[in-house]
Short mmCIF file of C-alpha atoms in Angstrom, two decimals:
data_model
loop_
_atom_site.label_atom_id
_atom_site.label_comp_id
_atom_site.label_asym_id
_atom_site.label_seq_id
_atom_site.Cartn_x
_atom_site.Cartn_y
_atom_site.Cartn_z
CA UNK V 1133 46.74 -47.75 -6.30
CA UNK V 1134 43.83 -47.19 -5.03
CA UNK V 1135 40.74 -47.53 -6.77
CA UNK V 1136 36.97 -47.60 -5.45
CA UNK V 1137 35.94 -49.13 -8.50
CA UNK V 1138 38.67 -52.06 -8.67
CA UNK V 1139 36.81 -55.48 -7.65
CA UNK V 1140 40.07 -55.59 -6.38
CA UNK V 1141 39.97 -55.95 -3.02
CA UNK V 1142 43.45 -54.52 -2.49
CA UNK V 1143 43.33 -52.27 -4.72
CA UNK V 1144 39.41 -51.03 -2.93
CA UNK V 1145 40.96 -51.49 0.23
CA UNK V 1146 44.08 -50.16 -0.21
CA UNK V 1147 46.95 -49.85 2.74
CA UNK V 1148 48.55 -47.03 0.98
CA UNK V 1149 45.56 -44.91 1.10
CA UNK V 1150 43.62 -45.99 5.34
CA UNK V 1151 47.91 -44.87 6.00
CA UNK V 1152 47.81 -41.48 4.10
CA UNK V 1153 44.15 -40.34 5.24
CA UNK V 1154 45.57 -41.38 9.08
CA UNK V 1155 48.54 -39.28 8.51
CA UNK V 1156 46.11 -36.85 7.20
CA UNK V 1157 43.81 -36.67 9.79
CA UNK V 1158 46.50 -36.54 12.92
CA UNK V 1159 48.26 -33.35 10.77
CA UNK V 1160 44.39 -31.94 11.20
CA UNK V 1161 43.42 -33.31 14.21
CA UNK V 1162 43.04 -29.55 15.70
CA UNK V 1163 42.56 -27.80 12.48
CA UNK V 1164 39.63 -25.84 13.67
CA UNK V 1165 39.02 -24.35 9.68
CA UNK V 1166 39.33 -28.13 8.26
CA UNK V 1167 37.18 -29.49 10.48
CA UNK V 1168 34.20 -26.81 10.70
CA UNK V 1169 34.21 -27.32 6.63
CA UNK V 1170 33.99 -30.84 7.45
CA UNK V 1171 31.16 -30.48 9.62
CA UNK V 1172 29.72 -27.78 7.51
CA UNK V 1173 29.18 -30.42 4.29
CA UNK V 1174 28.36 -33.17 7.31
CA UNK V 1175 25.15 -31.21 7.50
CA UNK V 1176 23.59 -31.39 4.92
CA UNK V 1177 23.43 -35.09 5.50
CA UNK V 1178 25.46 -36.54 2.24
CA UNK V 1179 27.24 -38.15 4.39
CA UNK V 1180 31.58 -38.02 3.78
CA UNK V 1181 34.42 -39.15 2.79
CA UNK V 1182 37.04 -41.91 4.60
CA UNK V 1183 39.56 -39.54 4.95
CA UNK V 1184 36.83 -36.76 6.14
CA UNK V 1185 35.60 -38.60 8.46
CA UNK V 1186 38.83 -39.93 10.04
CA UNK V 1187 39.39 -36.37 10.50
CA UNK V 1188 36.27 -35.96 12.65
CA UNK V 1189 37.62 -39.08 14.44
CA UNK V 1190 41.26 -37.98 15.06
CA UNK V 1191 39.77 -34.31 16.51
CA UNK V 1192 40.87 -33.35 19.66
CA UNK V 1193 39.16 -30.34 20.18
CA UNK V 1194 36.36 -30.44 22.93
CA UNK V 1195 33.78 -27.40 21.12
CA UNK V 1196 34.27 -29.57 17.93
CA UNK V 1197 34.06 -32.82 19.35
CA UNK V 1198 30.85 -31.88 21.42
CA UNK V 1199 29.48 -30.79 17.67
CA UNK V 1200 30.09 -34.35 16.37
CA UNK V 1201 27.75 -35.88 18.88
CA UNK V 1202 25.27 -33.17 18.55
CA UNK V 1203 24.97 -33.13 15.09
CA UNK V 1204 25.29 -37.28 14.60
CA UNK V 1205 22.19 -37.51 17.80
CA UNK V 1206 20.41 -34.74 15.05
CA UNK V 1207 21.20 -37.58 12.35
CA UNK V 1208 19.91 -40.61 13.65
CA UNK V 1209 16.41 -38.50 14.64
CA UNK V 1210 16.19 -37.79 10.89
CA UNK V 1211 16.76 -40.70 9.33
CA UNK V 1212 15.55 -42.86 11.55
CA UNK V 1213 13.75 -41.27 13.95
CA UNK V 1214 12.78 -42.66 18.05
CA UNK V 1215 12.29 -46.51 16.47
CA UNK V 1216 14.93 -49.25 16.94
CA UNK V 1217 15.09 -52.45 15.28
CA UNK V 1218 14.60 -55.36 17.04
CA UNK V 1219 16.77 -58.95 16.97
CA UNK V 1220 17.86 -62.29 17.94
CA UNK V 1221 20.74 -64.32 16.66
CA UNK V 1222 19.91 -68.09 16.32
CA UNK V 1223 22.52 -70.46 16.18
CA UNK V 1224 22.97 -73.37 13.82
CA UNK V 1225 25.93 -74.78 14.21
CA UNK V 1226 29.74 -74.26 16.14
CA UNK V 1227 31.22 -76.86 14.00
CA UNK V 1228 34.05 -74.50 12.30
CA UNK V 1229 37.07 -76.05 10.14
CA UNK V 1230 38.97 -72.14 10.47
CA UNK V 1231 42.52 -71.05 12.98
CA UNK V 1232 40.69 -67.78 13.68
CA UNK V 1233 42.58 -66.29 17.23
CA UNK V 1234 39.84 -64.64 18.34
CA UNK V 1235 37.32 -66.66 17.97
CA UNK V 1236 36.30 -69.93 20.45
CA UNK V 1237 34.75 -71.99 17.85
CA UNK V 1238 38.79 -72.29 16.06
CA UNK V 1239 39.69 -76.00 14.74
CA UNK V 1240 42.14 -76.33 17.63
CA UNK V 1241 39.64 -75.35 20.26
CA UNK V 1242 39.05 -79.43 22.14
CA UNK V 1243 37.51 -78.09 25.04
CA UNK V 1244 34.15 -76.55 23.51
CA UNK V 1245 31.36 -78.71 23.09
CA UNK V 1246 30.51 -78.55 19.64
CA UNK V 1247 26.85 -78.53 18.84
CA UNK V 1248 24.63 -78.51 15.39
CA UNK V 1249 21.48 -78.48 15.83
CA UNK V 1250 18.59 -80.51 14.06
CA UNK V 1251 15.90 -79.44 12.61
CA UNK V 1252 13.29 -80.61 15.13
CA UNK V 1253 16.10 -78.76 18.00
CA UNK V 1254 15.66 -75.73 15.53
CA UNK V 1255 11.59 -75.63 15.28
CA UNK V 1256 12.33 -75.45 19.28
CA UNK V 1257 14.27 -73.01 19.36
CA UNK V 1258 12.26 -70.55 16.77
CA UNK V 1259 9.50 -71.49 18.96
CA UNK V 1260 10.97 -69.94 21.73
CA UNK V 1261 12.32 -67.28 19.62
CA UNK V 1262 7.95 -66.67 18.90
CA UNK V 1263 7.11 -67.19 22.40
CA UNK V 1264 9.93 -63.81 23.94
CA UNK V 1265 8.27 -62.14 21.22
CA UNK V 1266 10.53 -62.22 18.23
CA UNK V 1267 10.22 -61.70 14.45
CA UNK V 1268 13.37 -60.87 13.39
CA UNK V 1269 16.81 -63.60 13.33
CA UNK V 1270 20.15 -63.46 12.38
CA UNK V 1271 21.28 -67.14 11.50
CA UNK V 1272 24.84 -68.12 12.80
CA UNK V 1273 26.95 -71.12 11.77
CA UNK V 1274 30.71 -71.90 11.73
CA UNK V 1275 32.04 -72.28 9.05
CA UNK V 1276 32.24 -76.34 8.13
CA UNK V 1277 31.00 -78.04 4.80
CA UNK V 1278 31.01 -81.20 5.84
CA UNK V 1279 28.41 -79.82 9.18
CA UNK V 1280 27.82 -77.22 7.56
CA UNK V 1281 26.95 -76.92 4.78
CA UNK V 1282 25.08 -74.69 2.39
CA UNK V 1283 22.25 -76.83 2.32
CA UNK V 1284 21.90 -77.80 5.58
CA UNK V 1285 21.68 -73.56 5.81
CA UNK V 1286 18.84 -73.64 3.01
CA UNK V 1287 17.02 -76.41 5.14
CA UNK V 1288 17.22 -74.76 8.23
CA UNK V 1289 16.12 -71.35 6.42
CA UNK V 1290 12.84 -73.33 5.18
CA UNK V 1291 11.86 -74.56 8.19
CA UNK V 1292 12.18 -71.06 10.47
CA UNK V 1293 9.90 -69.93 8.22
CA UNK V 1294 7.67 -72.51 8.51
CA UNK V 1295 6.87 -72.50 12.20
CA UNK V 1296 3.42 -70.45 13.31
CA UNK V 1297 3.42 -71.04 16.50
CA UNK V 1298 -0.23 -69.10 18.09
CA UNK V 1299 0.36 -65.46 16.80
CA UNK V 1300 4.21 -65.60 16.58
CA UNK V 1301 6.02 -66.34 13.05
CA UNK V 1302 10.10 -65.66 12.10
CA UNK V 1303 8.87 -62.87 9.28
CA UNK V 1304 12.85 -62.88 8.91
CA UNK V 1305 15.84 -64.49 8.88
CA UNK V 1306 19.09 -62.03 8.07
CA UNK V 1307 22.06 -64.98 7.49
CA UNK V 1308 26.07 -64.51 9.02
CA UNK V 1309 27.52 -66.93 7.49
CA UNK V 1310 31.09 -68.04 5.92
CA UNK V 1311 31.89 -65.74 2.58
CA UNK V 1312 30.95 -67.96 0.06
CA UNK V 1313 30.17 -68.13 -4.15
CA UNK V 1314 27.94 -66.18 -6.11
CA UNK V 1315 25.99 -69.08 -6.79
CA UNK V 1316 25.39 -69.92 -2.99
CA UNK V 1317 24.55 -66.69 -2.85
CA UNK V 1318 21.68 -66.92 -5.14
CA UNK V 1319 20.45 -70.17 -3.36
CA UNK V 1320 20.73 -67.86 0.14
CA UNK V 1321 18.20 -65.04 -2.41
CA UNK V 1322 16.29 -67.88 -3.45
CA UNK V 1323 15.46 -68.88 0.14
CA UNK V 1324 14.89 -65.27 0.84
CA UNK V 1325 16.82 -64.48 3.21
CA UNK V 1326 16.80 -60.24 4.19
CA UNK V 1327 20.17 -58.91 4.38
CA UNK V 1328 23.61 -60.83 4.20
CA UNK V 1329 26.22 -60.12 7.10
CA UNK V 1330 29.75 -60.60 6.86
CA UNK V 1331 32.14 -59.66 9.43
CA UNK V 1332 35.53 -58.79 8.01
CA UNK V 1333 37.08 -58.31 11.71
CA UNK V 1334 40.05 -55.98 10.28
CA UNK V 1335 41.07 -54.64 7.07
CA UNK V 1336 44.54 -54.60 7.80
CA UNK V 1337 45.44 -57.72 5.19
CA UNK V 1338 48.95 -58.44 7.81
CA UNK V 1339 47.26 -58.37 10.80
CA UNK V 1340 44.36 -60.10 9.15
CA UNK V 1341 46.23 -63.57 7.62
CA UNK V 1342 48.20 -63.31 11.50
CA UNK V 1343 44.72 -63.95 12.92
CA UNK V 1344 43.33 -66.72 10.14
CA UNK V 1345 46.56 -68.60 10.19
CA UNK V 1346 44.53 -71.68 8.90
CA UNK V 1347 41.31 -72.59 7.28
CA UNK V 1348 39.65 -70.28 4.21
CA UNK V 1349 39.04 -67.41 5.89
CA UNK V 1350 42.52 -67.25 6.11
CA UNK V 1351 42.15 -65.93 2.14
CA UNK V 1352 41.40 -61.76 2.95
CA UNK V 1353 40.98 -61.21 -1.05
CA UNK V 1354 38.07 -64.34 -1.15
CA UNK V 1355 36.71 -62.81 2.17
CA UNK V 1356 36.49 -59.57 0.98
CA UNK V 1357 35.03 -59.22 -2.25
CA UNK V 1358 31.94 -61.57 -0.49
CA UNK V 1359 30.02 -58.60 -0.71
CA UNK V 1360 30.31 -57.95 -3.98
CA UNK V 1361 29.52 -61.34 -4.84
CA UNK V 1362 26.59 -61.81 -3.23
CA UNK V 1363 24.87 -58.01 -4.77
CA UNK V 1364 26.50 -60.43 -7.74
CA UNK V 1365 23.98 -63.54 -6.66
CA UNK V 1366 21.24 -61.19 -6.53
CA UNK V 1367 21.26 -60.16 -2.65
CA UNK V 1368 20.33 -56.78 -2.37
CA UNK V 1369 21.03 -55.99 1.35
CA UNK V 1370 24.27 -56.78 3.14
CA UNK V 1371 25.55 -56.05 6.67
CA UNK V 1372 29.43 -55.34 6.76
CA UNK V 1373 31.64 -55.13 10.27
CA UNK V 1374 34.82 -55.26 12.19
CA UNK V 1375 35.52 -56.73 15.80
CA UNK V 1376 37.11 -53.70 17.34
CA UNK V 1377 40.18 -54.42 19.66
CA UNK V 1378 41.39 -56.36 16.97
CA UNK V 1379 43.28 -54.06 15.14
CA UNK V 1380 44.10 -50.53 15.66
CA UNK V 1381 40.76 -48.65 15.77
CA UNK V 1382 41.75 -46.01 13.87
CA UNK V 1383 42.62 -47.62 10.36
CA UNK V 1384 39.32 -50.27 10.69
CA UNK V 1385 37.09 -47.13 11.20
CA UNK V 1386 38.42 -45.47 7.94
CA UNK V 1387 38.54 -49.47 6.09
CA UNK V 1388 34.80 -49.65 6.65
CA UNK V 1389 34.41 -46.80 5.13
CA UNK V 1390 36.11 -47.20 2.12
CA UNK V 1391 34.28 -50.82 2.26
CA UNK V 1392 31.51 -48.79 2.16
CA UNK V 1393 32.09 -46.08 -0.74
CA UNK V 1394 32.85 -49.29 -2.61
CA UNK V 1395 29.37 -50.87 -2.41
CA UNK V 1396 28.06 -47.76 -3.22
CA UNK V 1397 29.92 -47.18 -6.11
CA UNK V 1398 30.24 -50.63 -7.41
CA UNK V 1399 27.91 -52.32 -7.09
CA UNK V 1400 25.27 -49.48 -7.10
CA UNK V 1401 24.22 -49.32 -2.99
CA UNK V 1402 25.89 -48.86 -0.08
CA UNK V 1403 25.62 -51.40 2.92
CA UNK V 1404 22.34 -51.83 4.92
CA UNK V 1405 23.96 -52.05 8.02
CA UNK V 1406 27.17 -51.81 9.79
CA UNK V 1407 28.05 -53.34 12.97
CA UNK V 1408 30.31 -52.40 15.40
CA UNK V 1409 31.04 -55.46 17.91
CA UNK V 1410 34.31 -55.04 20.88
CA UNK V 1411 36.39 -58.70 21.10
CA UNK V 1412 35.07 -60.16 24.25
CA UNK V 1413 36.31 -63.05 26.53
CA UNK V 1414 34.46 -66.57 25.38
CA UNK V 1415 35.29 -70.27 25.84
CA UNK V 1416 39.63 -70.37 25.66
CA UNK V 1417 39.94 -67.04 24.95
CA UNK V 1418 40.91 -63.83 26.05
CA UNK V 1419 41.09 -60.39 25.12
CA UNK V 1420 43.25 -59.31 26.61
CA UNK V 1421 45.58 -60.98 25.24
CA UNK V 1422 45.14 -58.38 22.11
CA UNK V 1423 47.08 -54.98 22.81
CA UNK V 1424 44.06 -52.57 21.15
CA UNK V 1425 41.02 -52.59 23.36
CA UNK V 1426 39.17 -49.66 23.08
CA UNK V 1427 37.30 -47.59 25.67
CA UNK V 1428 33.48 -46.52 25.78
CA UNK V 1429 34.98 -42.95 25.15
CA UNK V 1430 36.23 -43.91 21.96
CA UNK V 1431 33.43 -46.27 20.81
CA UNK V 1432 31.38 -43.77 21.35
CA UNK V 1433 32.83 -41.67 19.32
CA UNK V 1434 33.50 -44.33 16.27
CA UNK V 1435 29.12 -44.57 16.36
CA UNK V 1436 29.67 -40.79 16.67
CA UNK V 1437 31.63 -40.06 12.97
CA UNK V 1438 30.08 -43.99 11.32
CA UNK V 1439 26.61 -42.24 11.60
CA UNK V 1440 27.77 -38.34 10.39
CA UNK V 1441 29.90 -40.31 7.68
CA UNK V 1442 26.98 -43.35 6.60
CA UNK V 1443 23.71 -41.51 7.34
CA UNK V 1444 21.85 -43.96 5.14
CA UNK V 1445 22.94 -47.17 6.95
CA UNK V 1446 22.23 -48.41 9.15
CA UNK V 1447 23.73 -49.10 12.47
CA UNK V 1448 24.15 -52.37 14.60
CA UNK V 1449 25.43 -52.94 18.64
CA UNK V 1450 24.85 -56.76 19.77
CA UNK V 1451 24.66 -57.75 23.82
CA UNK V 1452 28.41 -58.25 23.86
CA UNK V 1453 28.03 -54.25 25.07
CA UNK V 1454 26.37 -53.46 28.48
CA UNK V 1455 23.08 -52.19 28.88
CA UNK V 1456 25.81 -48.41 30.33
CA UNK V 1457 27.52 -48.79 26.65
CA UNK V 1458 24.30 -49.76 25.08
CA UNK V 1459 22.30 -47.08 26.33
CA UNK V 1460 25.25 -44.20 24.90
CA UNK V 1461 25.53 -45.10 21.85
CA UNK V 1462 21.49 -45.28 20.52
CA UNK V 1463 20.89 -41.67 19.71
CA UNK V 1464 24.29 -41.65 18.20
CA UNK V 1465 23.57 -43.96 15.75
CA UNK V 1466 22.37 -47.22 16.90
CA UNK V 1467 18.98 -48.37 14.91
CA UNK V 1468 19.42 -51.91 15.67
CA UNK V 1469 19.89 -53.72 18.66
CA UNK V 1470 19.13 -57.69 20.09
CA UNK V 1471 17.36 -58.60 23.23
CA UNK V 1472 17.25 -61.59 25.09
CA UNK V 1473 20.16 -62.54 23.36
CA UNK V 1474 21.68 -66.56 23.75
CA UNK V 1475 25.06 -67.06 22.01
CA UNK V 1476 25.07 -70.43 22.36
CA UNK V 1477 23.73 -73.50 20.19
CA UNK V 1478 20.36 -74.30 21.27
CA UNK V 1479 20.58 -71.85 24.45
CA UNK V 1480 16.67 -70.57 24.02
CA UNK V 1481 14.45 -73.37 24.62
CA UNK V 1482 17.24 -74.21 27.98
CA UNK V 1483 20.08 -72.79 29.11
CA UNK V 1484 23.09 -74.40 29.30
CA UNK V 1485 25.52 -75.93 32.21
CA UNK V 1486 28.26 -72.93 32.35
CA UNK V 1487 30.96 -75.66 32.05
CA UNK V 1488 28.72 -77.48 28.79
CA UNK V 1489 28.45 -73.65 27.23
CA UNK V 1490 28.95 -74.27 23.26
CA UNK V 1491 28.38 -69.75 23.68
CA UNK V 1492 30.19 -68.10 21.07
CA UNK V 1493 31.23 -64.87 23.09
CA UNK V 1494 30.56 -64.04 26.85
CA UNK V 1495 26.91 -62.07 27.35
CA UNK V 1496 27.41 -58.27 28.70
CA UNK V 1497 23.39 -57.49 28.68
CA UNK V 1498 21.62 -60.55 29.66
CA UNK V 1499 17.95 -58.97 30.30
CA UNK V 1500 15.58 -60.22 28.91
CA UNK V 1501 13.56 -59.11 25.41
CA UNK V 1502 10.71 -57.75 27.71
CA UNK V 1503 12.77 -55.89 30.22
CA UNK V 1504 15.00 -54.09 27.34
CA UNK V 1505 12.14 -53.72 25.65
CA UNK V 1506 10.24 -51.51 28.89
CA UNK V 1507 14.21 -49.63 29.41
CA UNK V 1508 14.16 -48.52 25.66
CA UNK V 1509 10.30 -47.37 25.82
CA UNK V 1510 10.52 -45.46 28.74
CA UNK V 1511 13.59 -43.46 27.38
CA UNK V 1512 10.94 -42.56 24.01
CA UNK V 1513 12.29 -45.09 21.67
CA UNK V 1514 9.82 -47.12 19.52
CA UNK V 1515 10.91 -51.40 19.81
CA UNK V 1516 10.23 -51.67 16.24
CA UNK V 1517 9.24 -55.61 15.14
CA UNK V 1518 8.54 -55.02 11.50
CA UNK V 1519 10.59 -56.61 8.61
CA UNK V 1520 7.57 -54.88 5.54
CA UNK V 1521 10.20 -54.01 3.23
CA UNK V 1522 11.85 -56.97 3.11
CA UNK V 1523 8.38 -58.54 2.01
CA UNK V 1524 7.56 -55.34 -0.09
CA UNK V 1525 10.32 -55.79 -2.18
CA UNK V 1526 11.63 -52.03 -0.54
CA UNK V 1527 15.08 -53.39 -0.28
CA UNK V 1528 18.25 -52.63 -1.44
CA UNK V 1529 18.27 -48.88 -3.89
CA UNK V 1530 14.59 -48.73 -3.55
CA UNK V 1531 14.74 -49.05 0.79
CA UNK V 1532 17.81 -45.96 0.72
CA UNK V 1533 15.37 -44.48 -1.89
CA UNK V 1534 12.52 -44.39 0.69
CA UNK V 1535 15.62 -43.12 3.65
CA UNK V 1536 17.08 -40.35 1.86
CA UNK V 1537 13.60 -38.93 0.10
CA UNK V 1538 12.38 -38.68 3.85
CA UNK V 1539 8.56 -40.56 3.30
CA UNK V 1540 9.75 -43.38 5.68
CA UNK V 1541 7.86 -41.58 8.86
CA UNK V 1542 4.86 -42.38 6.80
CA UNK V 1543 6.06 -46.17 6.13
CA UNK V 1544 8.80 -47.23 8.78
CA UNK V 1545 7.31 -45.78 11.31
CA UNK V 1546 3.59 -47.28 10.72
CA UNK V 1547 4.93 -50.58 10.67
CA UNK V 1548 7.05 -50.03 13.99
CA UNK V 1549 3.61 -48.94 16.25
CA UNK V 1550 1.95 -51.49 14.62
CA UNK V 1551 4.09 -54.34 15.02
CA UNK V 1552 5.20 -53.08 18.58
CA UNK V 1553 1.09 -53.00 18.79
CA UNK V 1554 1.28 -56.98 18.39
CA UNK V 1555 4.44 -57.37 20.89
CA UNK V 1556 2.31 -55.71 23.67
CA UNK V 1557 -0.81 -57.19 23.23
CA UNK V 1558 0.78 -61.25 22.67
CA UNK V 1559 3.86 -61.31 25.08
CA UNK V 1560 4.48 -57.81 27.62
CA UNK V 1561 4.39 -58.16 31.26
CA UNK V 1562 1.37 -55.81 33.02
CA UNK V 1563 3.71 -52.56 33.39
CA UNK V 1564 5.29 -52.88 29.34
CA UNK V 1565 1.77 -53.67 27.32
CA UNK V 1566 0.81 -50.43 29.86
CA UNK V 1567 4.15 -48.48 29.23
CA UNK V 1568 3.88 -49.53 25.48
CA UNK V 1569 0.06 -48.49 24.78
CA UNK V 1570 0.90 -45.03 25.99
CA UNK V 1571 3.68 -44.48 24.00
CA UNK V 1572 1.72 -45.84 20.77
CA UNK V 1573 -1.12 -42.63 21.77
CA UNK V 1574 1.72 -40.50 21.76
CA UNK V 1575 3.76 -41.49 18.85
CA UNK V 1576 0.65 -41.35 16.55
CA UNK V 1577 1.14 -37.99 16.65
CA UNK V 1578 4.36 -37.74 14.52
CA UNK V 1579 2.78 -39.25 11.47
CA UNK V 1580 2.13 -36.13 9.37
CA UNK V 1581 -0.91 -37.83 6.71
CA UNK V 1582 -3.82 -37.84 7.46
CA UNK V 1583 -5.22 -40.57 5.83
CA UNK V 1584 -2.12 -42.91 6.93
CA UNK V 1585 -3.08 -41.75 10.58
CA UNK V 1586 -6.09 -42.83 10.10
CA UNK V 1587 -5.37 -46.45 8.89
CA UNK V 1588 -3.00 -47.14 11.52
CA UNK V 1589 -5.51 -45.95 13.92
CA UNK V 1590 -7.70 -48.65 12.06
CA UNK V 1591 -4.92 -51.78 12.19
CA UNK V 1592 -3.93 -51.16 15.78
CA UNK V 1593 -7.48 -51.40 16.40
CA UNK V 1594 -7.91 -54.71 14.60
CA UNK V 1595 -4.38 -55.64 16.37
CA UNK V 1596 -6.03 -55.10 19.94
CA UNK V 1597 -9.21 -57.25 19.15
CA UNK V 1598 -7.31 -60.24 17.91
CA UNK V 1599 -5.75 -59.87 13.60
CA UNK V 1600 -2.18 -59.97 12.92
CA UNK V 1601 0.08 -58.69 10.33
CA UNK V 1602 -0.80 -55.79 9.06
CA UNK V 1603 1.00 -53.13 6.85
CA UNK V 1604 3.04 -49.75 4.73
#
């Protein structure tokens, strides 16, 4: 029985409801009149139901598909402007007790080197990331109660926040670790984390259990209900995602939107972010063994339809994707990307020899952070290193209210310009600095409030003179 307000995973992610939605979408994929009504509703910028979004995903009418892409692009501009938030992953440990069939960290893999960073090694990694210009990290660790207990994660977060190197500082630590208890989520909240991120991988219960044959992650309900526990533990911002390629993409598309609807209804605030990774090659993982791979065209449509269905939610794309793939989906809905990433344990200080790689997956976009920032700006995007909302307490429903009211242009845009200016002054190459200073001058015209603009210009001058960390 489908019930968006149920605390039970198999009721708020109902298999029967997903199948019913897909059947409805298939029956109406060429129903121009219905698709027009759905698009008209979507233009109100208040989102769509999972069933309505499924119809758009399945739509085969080329003229309507073009409308979908155009609308997704406009909604992205309306809510996020041309800002792109920058981050990097930091892998703490690849010890893991699970048997996930798509991840090289699985317990039976005796080939991959097992590593766990000491606090001194974490310091060195963080300094290397700060020297690149990063201000926001997503820490990653395998699930292992002996090697990676919550105490290790908490100590690592404390270490990361403590490091001030030259003008560098990590101002926000997001956490991507295994599903845990309400008590542990409270500890993460007290440690000052930003967003808690957990990918579902797939919402198809039977396939989920097959893909996770052993270990605590095998428990579908405990994993799927983790975000409710995180919010009960006081974490305002949560990030969800599926790993496209493991299961039928239409099924998981509907599932992730149902999860977003549940969080909005049951917890009072939808997901802060949705991630859309695809299966990639890794140590002993061949993505070709999964027969649900999706094309770049399908991937782009998934991004566009998610943006239309949940207009307020940030969307993340990592260096799993190529430069070309990332460029295509940026304007369709993506608002956060990684740059200069390493998916190995301890890969920032010194690159690992290929034969000793501890990477979780192969990186497809190997450019440096400076190259990514330069590339974005030459496409008129504003790379943002901002963490102000988290540090000002604008999280959860408070952030959503700001976004929905349209006031974000007088808050996030100025903060993005100021953090970009910091990056240009401290870390950028000569060409990137030249491109960036020109872009900032142009983007000042976007700020509609004259008092805010005046203050931003003052802060930008202060940053040029050596002062740091201004924010609205």
